[in-house]
Coordinates of C-alpha atoms in Angstrom, one line a residue:
M183 CA 136.0 20.1 -20.0
R184 CA 137.4 19.0 -23.4
P185 CA 140.5 16.9 -22.8
R186 CA 143.7 18.8 -23.5
T187 CA 146.0 15.7 -23.5
I188 CA 145.7 12.0 -24.3
D189 CA 145.8 11.3 -20.5
E190 CA 142.6 13.2 -20.0
V191 CA 140.7 11.3 -22.6
R192 CA 138.1 8.9 -21.2
G193 CA 137.3 5.8 -23.2
Q194 CA 138.7 4.7 -26.6
A195 CA 141.5 2.8 -25.1
D196 CA 141.8 0.5 -28.1
V197 CA 142.3 3.2 -30.7
L198 CA 144.7 5.1 -28.4
R199 CA 147.1 2.3 -27.6
P200 CA 150.8 3.1 -28.2
G201 CA 151.6 2.4 -31.8
N202 CA 148.1 2.7 -33.2
P203 CA 147.8 5.1 -36.1
L204 CA 145.7 7.6 -34.3
R205 CA 148.0 7.6 -31.3
R206 CA 151.0 8.2 -33.6
L207 CA 149.1 11.0 -35.3
I208 CA 148.3 12.7 -32.0
E209 CA 151.9 12.3 -30.8
G210 CA 153.3 13.7 -34.0
S211 CA 155.4 10.6 -34.6
G212 CA 157.7 10.9 -37.5
G213 CA 159.5 8.2 -39.5
A214 CA 158.9 6.9 -43.0
A215 CA 155.2 6.3 -42.3
G216 CA 154.5 10.0 -42.0
P217 CA 151.1 11.4 -40.8
L218 CA 148.0 9.7 -42.0
S219 CA 144.6 11.2 -42.6
A220 CA 141.9 9.6 -40.4
I221 CA 138.1 9.2 -40.5
L222 CA 136.6 9.1 -37.0
W223 CA 133.4 7.1 -37.0
G224 CA 131.3 6.8 -33.9
P225 CA 128.1 8.0 -32.1
P226 CA 127.8 11.5 -30.6
G227 CA 129.8 12.3 -27.5
T228 CA 132.6 9.7 -27.9
G229 CA 135.4 12.2 -28.5
K230 CA 135.7 12.7 -32.3
T231 CA 136.2 16.5 -32.1
T232 CA 138.5 16.1 -29.0
L233 CA 140.7 13.7 -30.8
A234 CA 140.9 16.1 -33.9
H235 CA 142.0 18.9 -31.6
L236 CA 144.7 16.7 -30.1
V237 CA 146.0 15.8 -33.5
A238 CA 146.2 19.5 -34.3
S239 CA 148.1 20.3 -31.1
A240 CA 150.9 17.8 -31.9
A241 CA 154.1 19.1 -33.6
D242 CA 152.8 22.7 -33.7
R243 CA 150.4 22.1 -36.6
E244 CA 148.0 24.6 -38.1
F245 CA 144.4 23.7 -37.4
V246 CA 141.5 24.5 -39.6
E247 CA 137.9 23.4 -38.7
L248 CA 135.1 23.2 -41.2
S249 CA 131.6 21.8 -40.9
A250 CA 130.1 20.0 -43.8
V251 CA 126.8 21.5 -42.9
T252 CA 128.0 25.0 -44.0
A253 CA 131.2 24.5 -46.0
G254 CA 131.4 24.0 -49.7
V255 CA 134.0 23.2 -52.4
K256 CA 135.2 26.8 -52.4
D257 CA 136.0 26.6 -48.7
V258 CA 137.8 23.3 -49.1
R259 CA 140.0 24.7 -51.9
A260 CA 140.8 27.8 -49.8
V261 CA 142.0 25.5 -47.0
M262 CA 144.2 23.6 -49.5
E263 CA 145.8 26.7 -50.8
G264 CA 146.5 28.0 -47.3
A265 CA 147.9 24.6 -46.3
L266 CA 150.3 24.7 -49.3
R267 CA 151.6 28.2 -48.3
A268 CA 152.0 27.1 -44.7
R269 CA 154.0 24.1 -45.8
D270 CA 156.2 25.8 -48.4
L271 CA 156.8 29.1 -46.6
Y272 CA 156.9 28.0 -42.9
G273 CA 157.3 24.2 -42.9
R274 CA 154.1 23.8 -40.9
Q275 CA 151.6 21.1 -41.5
T276 CA 147.9 21.8 -41.6
V277 CA 145.2 19.6 -40.0
L278 CA 141.8 20.0 -41.5
F279 CA 139.1 18.9 -39.2
L280 CA 135.9 18.3 -41.2
D281 CA 132.9 17.6 -39.1
E282 CA 129.8 15.7 -40.4
I283 CA 131.7 14.6 -43.5
H284 CA 128.7 12.4 -44.5
R285 CA 126.8 15.5 -45.4
F286 CA 129.4 16.3 -48.1
T287 CA 128.3 15.4 -51.6
K288 CA 130.5 13.2 -53.8
A289 CA 131.7 16.3 -55.7
Q290 CA 132.7 18.0 -52.4
Q291 CA 134.5 14.9 -51.2
D292 CA 136.3 14.7 -54.5
A293 CA 137.7 18.2 -53.9
L294 CA 139.5 16.8 -50.8
L295 CA 141.3 14.1 -52.7
P296 CA 144.3 16.0 -54.2
G297 CA 145.2 17.6 -50.9
V298 CA 144.9 14.4 -48.9
E299 CA 146.9 12.3 -51.5
N300 CA 149.7 14.9 -51.7
R301 CA 149.6 15.4 -47.9
Q302 CA 149.0 19.1 -48.2
V303 CA 146.7 18.5 -45.3
V304 CA 146.2 15.9 -42.7
L305 CA 142.4 15.3 -42.9
V306 CA 140.6 14.3 -39.7
A307 CA 137.0 13.8 -40.6
A308 CA 134.2 12.9 -38.2
T309 CA 131.0 11.1 -38.9
T310 CA 128.2 9.4 -37.1
E311 CA 127.2 7.4 -40.1
N312 CA 128.9 4.3 -41.5
P313 CA 131.7 5.6 -43.8
S314 CA 131.2 2.7 -46.1
F315 CA 127.9 4.2 -47.2
S316 CA 128.6 7.9 -46.8
V317 CA 132.3 8.5 -47.8
I318 CA 133.6 7.9 -51.3
A319 CA 135.9 4.9 -51.8
P320 CA 139.0 7.0 -53.0
L321 CA 138.9 9.0 -49.8
L322 CA 138.5 5.9 -47.6
S323 CA 141.5 4.3 -49.3
R324 CA 143.6 7.3 -48.5
S325 CA 142.7 7.4 -44.8
V326 CA 142.7 5.2 -41.8
L327 CA 139.2 4.4 -40.4
V328 CA 139.0 4.8 -36.6
T329 CA 135.9 3.4 -35.0
L330 CA 135.0 5.0 -31.7
V331 CA 132.6 3.3 -29.3
P332 CA 130.3 4.7 -26.6
L333 CA 131.9 5.3 -23.2
T334 CA 131.3 2.7 -20.5
D335 CA 129.3 3.7 -17.5
D336 CA 132.5 3.9 -15.4
E337 CA 134.1 6.2 -18.0
V338 CA 131.0 8.5 -18.0
A339 CA 131.0 8.5 -14.2
D340 CA 134.7 9.6 -14.3
V341 CA 133.7 12.4 -16.7
L342 CA 131.1 13.6 -14.3
T343 CA 133.4 13.4 -11.3
A344 CA 136.1 15.4 -13.0
A345 CA 133.5 18.0 -14.1
T346 CA 132.4 18.7 -10.6
T347 CA 135.9 19.4 -9.3
D348 CA 137.8 20.8 -12.3
E349 CA 138.2 24.5 -12.5
R350 CA 137.0 24.4 -16.1
G351 CA 133.8 22.7 -14.9
L352 CA 131.9 23.3 -11.7
D353 CA 135.1 24.0 -9.8
G354 CA 134.1 22.2 -6.6
A355 CA 131.1 24.3 -6.0
Y356 CA 128.8 21.2 -6.4
A357 CA 128.9 17.6 -5.3
L358 CA 127.0 14.9 -7.0
A359 CA 125.2 12.4 -4.9
D360 CA 125.9 8.8 -5.8
D361 CA 122.4 7.9 -6.8
A362 CA 122.2 11.2 -8.9
R363 CA 125.4 10.2 -10.6
D364 CA 124.1 6.8 -11.4
H365 CA 120.9 8.3 -12.8
L366 CA 122.8 10.7 -15.1
V367 CA 125.2 8.0 -16.2
R368 CA 122.3 5.7 -17.2
L369 CA 120.5 8.5 -19.1
A370 CA 123.7 9.6 -20.9
G371 CA 123.9 6.3 -22.8
G372 CA 127.7 6.4 -23.3
D373 CA 127.6 10.0 -24.5
A374 CA 130.1 12.2 -22.5
R375 CA 128.8 15.4 -23.9
R376 CA 125.2 14.5 -23.0
A377 CA 126.3 13.6 -19.5
L378 CA 127.9 17.0 -19.1
T379 CA 124.8 18.7 -20.4
F380 CA 122.7 16.8 -17.9
L381 CA 125.1 17.7 -15.1
E382 CA 124.9 21.4 -15.9
A383 CA 121.1 21.3 -16.0
A384 CA 121.0 19.6 -12.6
A385 CA 123.3 22.3 -11.2
G386 CA 120.8 24.9 -12.4
V387 CA 117.9 23.0 -10.7
A388 CA 119.9 23.0 -7.5
E389 CA 120.6 26.7 -7.6
D390 CA 116.9 27.4 -8.2
A391 CA 116.0 25.2 -5.3
L392 CA 117.8 27.5 -2.8
A393 CA 115.4 29.5 -0.7
P394 CA 115.4 33.3 -1.5
G395 CA 117.9 35.0 0.8
A396 CA 119.3 31.8 2.1
E397 CA 123.1 31.5 2.4
R398 CA 124.6 29.3 -0.2
P399 CA 126.7 26.5 1.2
D400 CA 130.3 26.2 -0.1
V401 CA 129.4 22.9 -1.7
L402 CA 125.9 22.3 -3.0
T403 CA 124.9 18.7 -3.3
L404 CA 123.0 17.7 -6.4
T405 CA 120.4 15.2 -5.4
L406 CA 118.7 12.4 -7.3
A407 CA 115.4 14.4 -7.3
Q408 CA 117.1 17.4 -8.9
A409 CA 118.8 15.2 -11.5
E410 CA 115.4 13.6 -12.3
Q411 CA 113.9 17.1 -12.6
A412 CA 116.6 18.3 -14.9
V413 CA 116.4 15.3 -17.2
A414 CA 113.1 13.5 -17.2
T415 CA 113.8 10.8 -19.8
A416 CA 116.6 9.4 -21.8
A417 CA 116.9 10.5 -25.4
V418 CA 116.4 7.7 -27.8
R419 CA 119.6 6.9 -29.7
Y420 CA 118.5 5.9 -33.1
D421 CA 119.3 7.0 -36.6
R422 CA 116.7 6.1 -39.1
T423 CA 119.2 6.2 -42.0
G424 CA 122.3 4.9 -40.3
D425 CA 123.7 1.9 -38.3
Q426 CA 121.2 2.3 -35.4
H427 CA 118.4 1.7 -37.8
Y428 CA 119.9 -1.7 -38.8
D429 CA 121.2 -2.5 -35.3
V430 CA 117.9 -2.0 -33.5
A431 CA 115.9 -3.7 -36.3
S432 CA 118.3 -6.7 -36.0
A433 CA 117.8 -6.8 -32.2
L434 CA 114.0 -6.8 -32.6
I435 CA 114.2 -9.8 -35.0
K436 CA 116.7 -11.7 -32.9
S437 CA 114.6 -11.1 -29.7
M438 CA 111.5 -12.5 -31.4
R439 CA 113.6 -15.4 -32.7
G440 CA 114.9 -15.9 -29.1
S441 CA 111.4 -15.9 -27.7
D442 CA 112.1 -13.0 -25.3
V443 CA 108.8 -11.0 -25.5
D444 CA 110.0 -8.2 -23.2
A445 CA 113.1 -7.6 -25.2
A446 CA 111.2 -7.6 -28.5
L447 CA 108.7 -5.1 -27.2
H448 CA 111.6 -2.9 -25.9
Y449 CA 113.2 -2.7 -29.4
L450 CA 109.8 -2.2 -31.0
A451 CA 109.2 0.8 -28.6
R452 CA 112.7 2.2 -29.4
M453 CA 112.0 2.1 -33.1
L454 CA 108.5 3.7 -32.8
E455 CA 109.7 6.4 -30.4
A456 CA 112.5 7.3 -32.8
G457 CA 109.9 7.8 -35.6
E458 CA 110.7 4.7 -37.6
D459 CA 108.2 4.0 -40.4
P460 CA 105.8 1.5 -38.9
R461 CA 105.4 -0.1 -42.4
F462 CA 109.1 -1.0 -42.3
I463 CA 108.7 -2.7 -38.9
A464 CA 105.6 -4.6 -40.2
R465 CA 107.5 -5.9 -43.2
R466 CA 110.3 -7.2 -40.9
I467 CA 107.8 -8.9 -38.7
V468 CA 106.2 -10.7 -41.7
I469 CA 109.6 -12.0 -42.8
A470 CA 110.4 -13.2 -39.2
A471 CA 107.0 -15.0 -39.1
S472 CA 108.0 -17.1 -42.0
E473 CA 111.8 -17.4 -41.5
D474 CA 111.8 -18.1 -37.8
V475 CA 108.4 -19.3 -36.8
G476 CA 107.4 -21.0 -40.1
L477 CA 105.3 -24.1 -39.7
G478 CA 106.0 -24.2 -35.9
D479 CA 102.9 -21.9 -35.9
P480 CA 101.4 -21.2 -39.3
T481 CA 99.1 -18.6 -37.8
A482 CA 102.0 -16.3 -37.0
L483 CA 102.3 -15.4 -40.7
Q484 CA 98.6 -14.7 -40.9
T485 CA 98.8 -12.4 -37.9
A486 CA 101.9 -10.6 -39.3
V487 CA 100.4 -10.1 -42.8
A488 CA 97.1 -8.9 -41.3
A489 CA 99.2 -6.5 -39.1
M490 CA 101.1 -5.2 -42.1
H491 CA 97.8 -4.3 -43.9
A492 CA 96.2 -2.9 -40.8
V493 CA 99.2 -0.6 -40.1
A494 CA 99.1 0.7 -43.6
Q495 CA 95.5 1.6 -43.2
I496 CA 95.5 3.0 -39.6
G497 CA 98.9 4.6 -39.1
M498 CA 100.4 5.8 -35.8
P499 CA 99.8 6.0 -32.9
E500 CA 97.3 3.2 -32.9
A501 CA 99.5 1.1 -35.2
R502 CA 101.8 0.5 -32.2
I503 CA 99.1 -1.8 -30.7
I504 CA 98.8 -3.9 -33.9
L505 CA 102.6 -4.2 -34.2
A506 CA 102.9 -5.2 -30.6
Q507 CA 100.3 -8.0 -31.1
A508 CA 102.3 -9.3 -34.1
V509 CA 105.6 -9.1 -32.2
V510 CA 104.2 -10.9 -29.2
H511 CA 102.7 -13.6 -31.4
N512 CA 106.1 -14.1 -33.1
A513 CA 108.0 -14.2 -29.9
L514 CA 105.7 -16.7 -28.1
A515 CA 105.2 -19.0 -31.1
P516 CA 107.1 -22.3 -31.4
K517 CA 110.1 -21.8 -33.7
S518 CA 111.0 -23.6 -36.9
N519 CA 113.3 -22.5 -39.7
A520 CA 112.9 -25.8 -41.6
A521 CA 111.2 -24.2 -44.6
Y522 CA 113.8 -21.4 -44.6
T523 CA 116.8 -23.8 -44.6
G524 CA 115.0 -26.1 -47.0
I525 CA 114.7 -23.5 -49.8
N526 CA 118.2 -22.2 -49.1
E527 CA 119.7 -25.7 -49.6
A528 CA 117.6 -26.3 -52.7
I529 CA 118.8 -23.0 -54.2
A530 CA 122.4 -23.9 -53.3
D531 CA 122.0 -27.2 -55.3
V532 CA 120.5 -25.4 -58.3
R533 CA 123.4 -22.8 -58.3
A534 CA 125.9 -25.7 -58.0
G535 CA 124.5 -27.1 -61.2
K536 CA 122.7 -30.0 -59.7
G537 CA 119.3 -31.1 -61.0
G538 CA 119.1 -32.8 -64.3
P539 CA 116.2 -32.9 -66.8
V540 CA 112.7 -33.0 -65.4
P541 CA 111.6 -36.7 -65.2
I542 CA 109.9 -37.7 -68.4
H543 CA 106.5 -38.5 -66.8
L544 CA 106.4 -35.1 -65.2
R545 CA 106.9 -33.1 -68.3
G546 CA 104.2 -30.9 -69.8
R547 CA 101.9 -32.4 -72.5
G548 CA 100.1 -29.3 -73.5
Y549 CA 102.3 -28.1 -76.3
G550 CA 102.7 -29.5 -79.9
G551 CA 105.1 -32.4 -80.3
A552 CA 105.3 -33.0 -76.5
G553 CA 104.5 -36.7 -76.9
R554 CA 107.2 -37.2 -79.6
I555 CA 109.8 -35.4 -77.5
A556 CA 108.9 -37.5 -74.4
D557 CA 109.2 -40.7 -76.5
A558 CA 112.6 -39.7 -77.8
A559 CA 113.8 -38.8 -74.3
A560 CA 112.7 -42.1 -73.0
K561 CA 114.4 -44.0 -75.8
A562 CA 117.6 -42.0 -75.2
A563 CA 117.5 -42.8 -71.5
G564 CA 117.2 -46.5 -72.3
K565 CA 113.7 -46.7 -70.8
G566 CA 111.9 -47.9 -73.9
K567 CA 108.3 -46.9 -73.5
T568 CA 107.6 -43.4 -72.1
P569 CA 106.9 -43.7 -68.3
Q570 CA 103.3 -42.8 -67.5
Y571 CA 102.4 -40.1 -65.0
V572 CA 100.3 -41.4 -62.1
Y573 CA 97.5 -39.0 -61.1
A574 CA 97.7 -38.7 -57.3
H575 CA 94.0 -38.4 -56.9
D576 CA 93.4 -41.8 -58.5
E577 CA 95.3 -43.4 -55.6
P578 CA 93.4 -44.6 -52.5
D579 CA 95.4 -42.4 -50.1
G580 CA 96.0 -39.6 -52.6
V581 CA 99.7 -40.2 -52.9
A582 CA 101.3 -41.5 -56.1
R583 CA 104.4 -43.5 -55.7
Q584 CA 106.7 -42.3 -58.5
Q585 CA 109.9 -40.3 -59.0
Y586 CA 109.5 -36.6 -58.7
L587 CA 113.1 -35.3 -58.3
P588 CA 115.6 -35.3 -61.2
D589 CA 117.7 -38.4 -61.5
D590 CA 120.9 -36.9 -59.9
L591 CA 119.0 -35.8 -56.8
A592 CA 116.6 -38.7 -56.3
G593 CA 117.4 -40.8 -53.3
S594 CA 119.8 -38.4 -51.8
T595 CA 117.9 -35.2 -51.2
D596 CA 116.6 -34.1 -47.8
Y597 CA 115.8 -30.4 -47.9
Y598 CA 112.9 -30.3 -45.6
R599 CA 113.6 -31.5 -42.0
P600 CA 110.6 -30.6 -39.8
T601 CA 111.2 -29.9 -36.2
D602 CA 109.3 -31.5 -33.3
R603 CA 108.0 -28.1 -32.1
G604 CA 104.5 -26.8 -32.2
F605 CA 102.3 -27.6 -35.2
E606 CA 105.3 -28.9 -37.1
A607 CA 105.5 -31.9 -34.8
R608 CA 102.4 -33.2 -36.5
L609 CA 103.9 -32.5 -39.9
Q610 CA 107.1 -34.5 -38.9
E611 CA 105.2 -37.7 -38.6
R612 CA 103.2 -36.9 -41.8
W613 CA 106.4 -36.2 -43.8
R614 CA 108.0 -39.4 -42.5
W615 CA 105.1 -41.5 -43.7
L616 CA 105.0 -39.7 -47.1
R617 CA 108.7 -40.3 -47.7
E618 CA 108.2 -44.0 -47.1
R619 CA 105.1 -44.1 -49.3
L620 CA 107.0 -42.3 -52.1
G621 CA 109.8 -44.8 -51.8
R622 CA 112.3 -42.3 -50.4
G623 CA 112.4 -43.6 -46.8

C-alpha cells in the first residue's frame, strides 16, 4: 500500500505544497536551484520512506537505500563511488536514502559530507529523533529539514478505506465496520503503518472466526469485536531519549500547573508505562512544587521531596503510587509563582549591573580592619559617623526599620508580589505590613 505518486500520499499537505523544496525534489524540478538533499524528521508511520522512494522515482534517478543500523563508512564510500560513475558515464543522478541517520556516528556522518556538498548524491535521510541533537551541523547546513507530522484521524481512516479495496491491499475481500474503523484509527495514533498492521491482524481474526467448512462470503465484514481482539491496547508513543521524552514531561508539568488532575495523571501514566526513570519524574515534580505552587501551599514541596526520596528507595512498580500522590497534591494546590518570578527579576537586575555596595551598617564586622573600612566608607558617602546596625530581635515587634537594599535599589524594588491564593493570601497581608514597617510602603 505504499503510495506510488504524490496524489496517493495521505497527510503532509504542508511540506508537499507546490513550490516547497520536497515537492520540487519529488517532481524533479530543474532550474538554477537544482536538487537539494533533505532530512525527513517525524514519528514512525508518517511517510518518510515513501517520500524517499518518490524522490528516487523522479527524473529516472538511481536509488540506493542504506540503513544506519547495519551500514558503515565503507558502505557510504561505495555508494559515493557508484554515484560518481553513474553521473559521469550515464548522466544519472543517485538518490541515497539513509534510514535511521541518528544512529550514525559523527565519523560516519562526516563521510557523507563530500558527496552531499558536491551533489554526487541527493541525500534523503530519515530520523525519528530531533536532527538538532542527532545530526552534525555541517550536514544539516547542506540539507533542507522537512518536519513530518502524525496523520490526522481522517487521513488514517482514508488509508484504511483504501487498503480494504485496493488490489495491493485486501482487494475488496473485506469490509471494515465503522466502529471497527474508529477503533483502529484511535489506536494507530497517527501512524499509517501501524493502522495497516492492525487492519491485517483484524482480517486474520475474521478469517479464523469462520466456522469450519462454512462458505466464505464474497465480502467479510471486520467487526469491532474482531478489531479489539486483534489489538487489545494502543502502543505508548514515547521515546525516552527524544522529543516525546520532553513533550510528555512538559505536558505533565503544564497539566499540574493548570490544576487538571486527570490530565496530569494521564501523562504520568504514559511516562511510567514507557519505562521512564521514576527518579526523573520525581525531580520534575519537586521543581513544579516550588515553581508553580510555591507558597500557595508550602506543603506541596514537602510532599514532592518526600516522594523523591521514597521513589529512590522503593522503585517500581510501587513508586507509581507515591508519584501519583505528589502529582495530585501539586495539581490540586493553590498556585503561586511569586517566589519564582521574584528571584528571576532579582537575577535580571544583578546581571544588568544594578545593586551598589552593601549598605555600611549591614557589612560584616568579623574580619580585621572592618571598622576602619566602614568608617572610611561612611565618610566617603558623606554620612559622617558610621550608621549603626539595628538588631531586629531588640525591637518590640522583631522588625528593625533600616535600609537593607543597596542605595540604587532602595525605594524602587518590588520583587516579591504575593498572590491572594491559598496560604500566600495570609503572607500578602503580612508582607504589606512589613513593607510599611520597614519604610518601603
